[in-house]
Short mmCIF file of N, CA, C and O in Angstrom, two decimals:
data_model
loop_
_atom_site.label_atom_id
_atom_site.label_comp_id
_atom_site.label_asym_id
_atom_site.label_seq_id
_atom_site.Cartn_x
_atom_site.Cartn_y
_atom_site.Cartn_z
N MET G 6 140.55 123.93 90.17
CA MET G 6 139.69 124.65 91.09
C MET G 6 139.42 123.83 92.33
O MET G 6 138.27 123.54 92.65
N ARG G 7 140.41 123.43 93.03
CA ARG G 7 140.28 122.76 94.32
C ARG G 7 139.25 121.64 94.33
O ARG G 7 138.21 121.74 94.99
N GLY G 8 139.49 120.60 93.61
CA GLY G 8 138.64 119.43 93.67
C GLY G 8 137.41 119.46 92.78
O GLY G 8 136.69 118.50 92.72
N THR G 9 137.16 120.56 92.10
CA THR G 9 136.01 120.63 91.21
C THR G 9 136.51 120.69 89.78
O THR G 9 137.28 121.58 89.43
N ASP G 10 136.11 119.74 88.96
CA ASP G 10 136.46 119.74 87.55
C ASP G 10 135.53 120.73 86.85
O ASP G 10 134.34 120.47 86.70
N MET G 11 136.08 121.86 86.43
CA MET G 11 135.27 122.92 85.85
C MET G 11 134.55 122.46 84.58
O MET G 11 133.50 122.96 84.25
N HIS G 12 135.13 121.47 83.88
CA HIS G 12 134.49 120.98 82.66
C HIS G 12 133.32 120.05 82.98
O HIS G 12 132.46 119.83 82.14
N ALA G 13 133.29 119.49 84.18
CA ALA G 13 132.22 118.58 84.57
C ALA G 13 130.98 119.31 85.07
O ALA G 13 129.92 118.71 85.21
N LEU G 14 131.10 120.60 85.33
CA LEU G 14 129.96 121.37 85.81
C LEU G 14 128.95 121.59 84.69
O LEU G 14 129.30 121.70 83.52
N THR G 15 127.68 121.67 85.05
CA THR G 15 126.62 121.98 84.10
C THR G 15 126.34 123.48 84.19
O THR G 15 125.73 123.95 85.16
N TRP G 16 126.84 124.21 83.22
CA TRP G 16 126.69 125.67 83.21
C TRP G 16 125.37 126.06 82.56
O TRP G 16 124.97 125.51 81.55
N GLN G 17 124.70 127.03 83.18
CA GLN G 17 123.45 127.55 82.64
C GLN G 17 123.58 129.06 82.49
O GLN G 17 124.10 129.74 83.37
N LYS G 18 123.08 129.57 81.37
CA LYS G 18 123.10 131.01 81.15
C LYS G 18 122.01 131.65 82.00
O LYS G 18 120.89 131.17 82.07
N SER G 19 122.37 132.73 82.66
CA SER G 19 121.40 133.46 83.47
C SER G 19 120.26 133.95 82.61
O SER G 19 120.46 134.42 81.49
N THR G 20 119.05 133.86 83.14
CA THR G 20 117.89 134.35 82.40
C THR G 20 117.89 135.88 82.29
O THR G 20 117.17 136.44 81.49
N TYR G 21 118.72 136.54 83.09
CA TYR G 21 118.82 137.99 83.04
C TYR G 21 119.85 138.46 82.03
O TYR G 21 119.99 139.65 81.79
N SER G 22 120.62 137.53 81.43
CA SER G 22 121.63 137.89 80.45
C SER G 22 120.98 138.03 79.08
O SER G 22 120.24 137.15 78.64
N PRO G 23 121.29 139.13 78.38
CA PRO G 23 120.73 139.30 77.04
C PRO G 23 121.43 138.37 76.05
O PRO G 23 122.49 137.82 76.35
N ASP G 24 120.83 138.20 74.90
CA ASP G 24 121.50 137.43 73.85
C ASP G 24 122.72 138.19 73.38
O ASP G 24 122.75 139.41 73.39
N GLY G 25 123.74 137.46 72.99
CA GLY G 25 124.97 138.11 72.54
C GLY G 25 126.07 137.94 73.57
O GLY G 25 126.13 136.96 74.30
N SER G 26 126.95 138.91 73.64
CA SER G 26 128.10 138.81 74.55
C SER G 26 127.73 139.29 75.95
O SER G 26 126.62 139.73 76.21
N ASN G 27 128.71 139.19 76.84
CA ASN G 27 128.56 139.62 78.23
C ASN G 27 127.46 138.86 78.97
O ASN G 27 126.66 139.44 79.69
N CYS G 28 127.43 137.56 78.79
CA CYS G 28 126.45 136.73 79.48
C CYS G 28 127.05 136.17 80.76
O CYS G 28 128.24 135.87 80.83
N VAL G 29 126.23 136.02 81.77
CA VAL G 29 126.64 135.42 83.03
C VAL G 29 126.16 133.97 83.05
O VAL G 29 125.01 133.69 82.71
N TYR G 30 127.06 133.07 83.43
CA TYR G 30 126.74 131.65 83.53
C TYR G 30 126.87 131.21 84.98
O TYR G 30 127.74 131.70 85.71
N VAL G 31 126.04 130.28 85.39
CA VAL G 31 126.05 129.78 86.77
C VAL G 31 126.02 128.26 86.75
O VAL G 31 125.41 127.65 85.87
N ALA G 32 126.72 127.66 87.72
CA ALA G 32 126.71 126.20 87.88
C ALA G 32 126.75 125.91 89.38
O ALA G 32 127.50 126.55 90.13
N ALA G 33 125.93 124.97 89.82
CA ALA G 33 125.89 124.59 91.23
C ALA G 33 126.48 123.19 91.39
O ALA G 33 126.39 122.36 90.49
N THR G 34 127.08 122.95 92.55
CA THR G 34 127.64 121.64 92.85
C THR G 34 126.81 120.97 93.94
O THR G 34 126.09 121.65 94.68
N PRO G 35 126.91 119.65 94.07
CA PRO G 35 126.18 118.96 95.13
C PRO G 35 126.61 119.39 96.54
O PRO G 35 125.86 119.23 97.49
N THR G 36 127.81 119.96 96.66
CA THR G 36 128.30 120.39 97.97
C THR G 36 127.77 121.76 98.39
O THR G 36 128.07 122.24 99.47
N GLY G 37 126.98 122.40 97.51
CA GLY G 37 126.40 123.70 97.86
C GLY G 37 127.15 124.89 97.31
O GLY G 37 126.76 126.02 97.54
N GLN G 38 128.24 124.65 96.59
CA GLN G 38 128.95 125.76 95.98
C GLN G 38 128.20 126.24 94.74
O GLN G 38 127.58 125.46 94.03
N VAL G 39 128.32 127.54 94.49
CA VAL G 39 127.77 128.14 93.28
C VAL G 39 128.94 128.77 92.54
O VAL G 39 129.70 129.56 93.12
N HIS G 40 129.10 128.41 91.28
CA HIS G 40 130.17 128.93 90.44
C HIS G 40 129.57 129.91 89.45
O HIS G 40 128.55 129.62 88.82
N LEU G 41 130.20 131.08 89.30
CA LEU G 41 129.74 132.10 88.38
C LEU G 41 130.88 132.46 87.44
O LEU G 41 132.04 132.56 87.87
N ARG G 42 130.56 132.66 86.17
CA ARG G 42 131.56 133.12 85.21
C ARG G 42 130.89 134.02 84.19
O ARG G 42 129.67 134.00 84.02
N GLU G 43 131.70 134.78 83.49
CA GLU G 43 131.22 135.71 82.49
C GLU G 43 131.72 135.24 81.13
O GLU G 43 132.83 134.74 81.02
N SER G 44 130.92 135.39 80.10
CA SER G 44 131.25 134.82 78.79
C SER G 44 132.53 135.38 78.19
O SER G 44 133.21 134.68 77.45
N ASP G 45 132.88 136.63 78.49
CA ASP G 45 134.09 137.21 77.92
C ASP G 45 135.37 136.65 78.53
O ASP G 45 136.43 136.72 77.93
N ASP G 46 135.29 136.10 79.74
CA ASP G 46 136.47 135.53 80.41
C ASP G 46 136.04 134.27 81.17
O ASP G 46 135.97 134.27 82.40
N PRO G 47 135.76 133.18 80.46
CA PRO G 47 135.21 131.98 81.12
C PRO G 47 136.17 131.28 82.07
O PRO G 47 135.73 130.46 82.86
N ASP G 48 137.47 131.62 82.02
CA ASP G 48 138.41 130.99 82.94
C ASP G 48 138.41 131.66 84.31
O ASP G 48 138.92 131.09 85.28
N ALA G 49 137.87 132.86 84.41
CA ALA G 49 137.77 133.55 85.70
C ALA G 49 136.43 133.15 86.32
O ALA G 49 135.37 133.48 85.81
N VAL G 50 136.49 132.42 87.42
CA VAL G 50 135.29 131.87 88.04
C VAL G 50 135.20 132.33 89.49
O VAL G 50 136.17 132.23 90.24
N LEU G 51 134.06 132.85 89.87
CA LEU G 51 133.77 133.22 91.25
C LEU G 51 133.04 132.05 91.89
O LEU G 51 132.08 131.54 91.32
N ILE G 52 133.52 131.62 93.06
CA ILE G 52 132.89 130.51 93.78
C ILE G 52 132.34 131.04 95.09
O ILE G 52 133.04 131.70 95.85
N THR G 53 131.08 130.75 95.35
CA THR G 53 130.42 131.21 96.56
C THR G 53 129.41 130.15 97.01
O THR G 53 129.43 129.04 96.51
N THR G 54 128.56 130.52 97.94
CA THR G 54 127.49 129.62 98.40
C THR G 54 126.15 130.26 98.07
O THR G 54 126.06 131.47 97.82
N ARG G 55 125.10 129.47 98.10
CA ARG G 55 123.77 130.00 97.78
C ARG G 55 123.35 131.13 98.73
O ARG G 55 122.86 132.16 98.28
N PRO G 56 123.51 130.96 100.06
CA PRO G 56 123.10 132.05 100.94
C PRO G 56 123.88 133.35 100.69
O PRO G 56 123.31 134.43 100.71
N ARG G 57 125.17 133.25 100.43
CA ARG G 57 125.96 134.46 100.19
C ARG G 57 125.60 135.11 98.85
O ARG G 57 125.56 136.33 98.74
N LEU G 58 125.33 134.30 97.84
CA LEU G 58 124.91 134.85 96.56
C LEU G 58 123.55 135.53 96.71
O LEU G 58 123.32 136.61 96.19
N HIS G 59 122.66 134.91 97.46
CA HIS G 59 121.34 135.50 97.73
C HIS G 59 121.50 136.85 98.42
O HIS G 59 120.85 137.84 98.05
N ASP G 60 122.38 136.92 99.42
CA ASP G 60 122.63 138.18 100.13
C ASP G 60 123.18 139.24 99.18
O ASP G 60 122.79 140.41 99.25
N LEU G 61 124.10 138.85 98.29
CA LEU G 61 124.67 139.80 97.33
C LEU G 61 123.58 140.35 96.42
O LEU G 61 123.49 141.56 96.22
N ILE G 62 122.76 139.48 95.87
CA ILE G 62 121.71 139.91 94.95
C ILE G 62 120.72 140.82 95.66
O ILE G 62 120.33 141.87 95.14
N ARG G 63 120.33 140.46 96.88
CA ARG G 63 119.41 141.31 97.65
C ARG G 63 120.04 142.68 97.90
O ARG G 63 119.37 143.71 97.81
N GLY G 64 121.33 142.69 98.25
CA GLY G 64 122.01 143.95 98.49
C GLY G 64 122.09 144.82 97.24
O GLY G 64 121.90 146.04 97.30
N LEU G 65 122.37 144.20 96.10
CA LEU G 65 122.43 144.95 94.84
C LEU G 65 121.07 145.52 94.46
O LEU G 65 120.99 146.59 93.86
N LYS G 66 120.02 144.82 94.83
CA LYS G 66 118.67 145.30 94.54
C LYS G 66 118.19 146.31 95.58
O LYS G 66 117.11 146.87 95.45
N GLY G 67 118.97 146.51 96.64
CA GLY G 67 118.58 147.45 97.67
C GLY G 67 117.69 146.87 98.74
O GLY G 67 117.00 147.59 99.45
N HIS G 68 117.67 145.54 98.87
CA HIS G 68 116.89 144.85 99.88
C HIS G 68 117.85 144.17 100.86
O HIS G 68 118.35 143.08 100.57
N PRO G 69 118.14 144.77 102.00
CA PRO G 69 119.08 144.16 102.94
C PRO G 69 118.65 142.77 103.36
O PRO G 69 117.47 142.46 103.45
N SER G 70 119.63 141.93 103.60
CA SER G 70 119.35 140.56 104.02
C SER G 70 118.84 140.52 105.45
O SER G 70 119.31 141.28 106.30
N PRO G 71 117.86 139.65 105.73
CA PRO G 71 117.40 139.52 107.12
C PRO G 71 118.45 138.82 107.99
O PRO G 71 118.39 138.88 109.19
N ARG G 72 119.43 138.18 107.36
CA ARG G 72 120.50 137.49 108.11
C ARG G 72 121.66 138.46 108.30
O ARG G 72 122.50 138.62 107.43
N ARG G 73 121.69 139.11 109.41
CA ARG G 73 122.77 140.06 109.71
C ARG G 73 123.96 139.30 110.28
O ARG G 73 123.81 138.42 111.12
N ARG G 74 125.15 139.65 109.83
CA ARG G 74 126.39 139.04 110.35
C ARG G 74 127.10 140.08 111.22
O ARG G 74 127.18 141.24 110.86
N ALA G 75 127.62 139.61 112.33
CA ALA G 75 128.33 140.51 113.24
C ALA G 75 129.75 140.71 112.78
O ALA G 75 130.33 139.98 112.08
#
């Protein structure tokens, strides 16, 4: 994963994930990257940044981000 050892990351289960399967895990790096994976396919990892993840979550909740991009 481009310079990041996926095994060296400290993965945390999302507090919004129920017990059992289909859990979302998140790990942050010192460089500001946020890694997301799902328990059913842990090798598929989405890499983003905190501001972009924040914008995604706000958008999914129906709260547009105050940071508009042109």
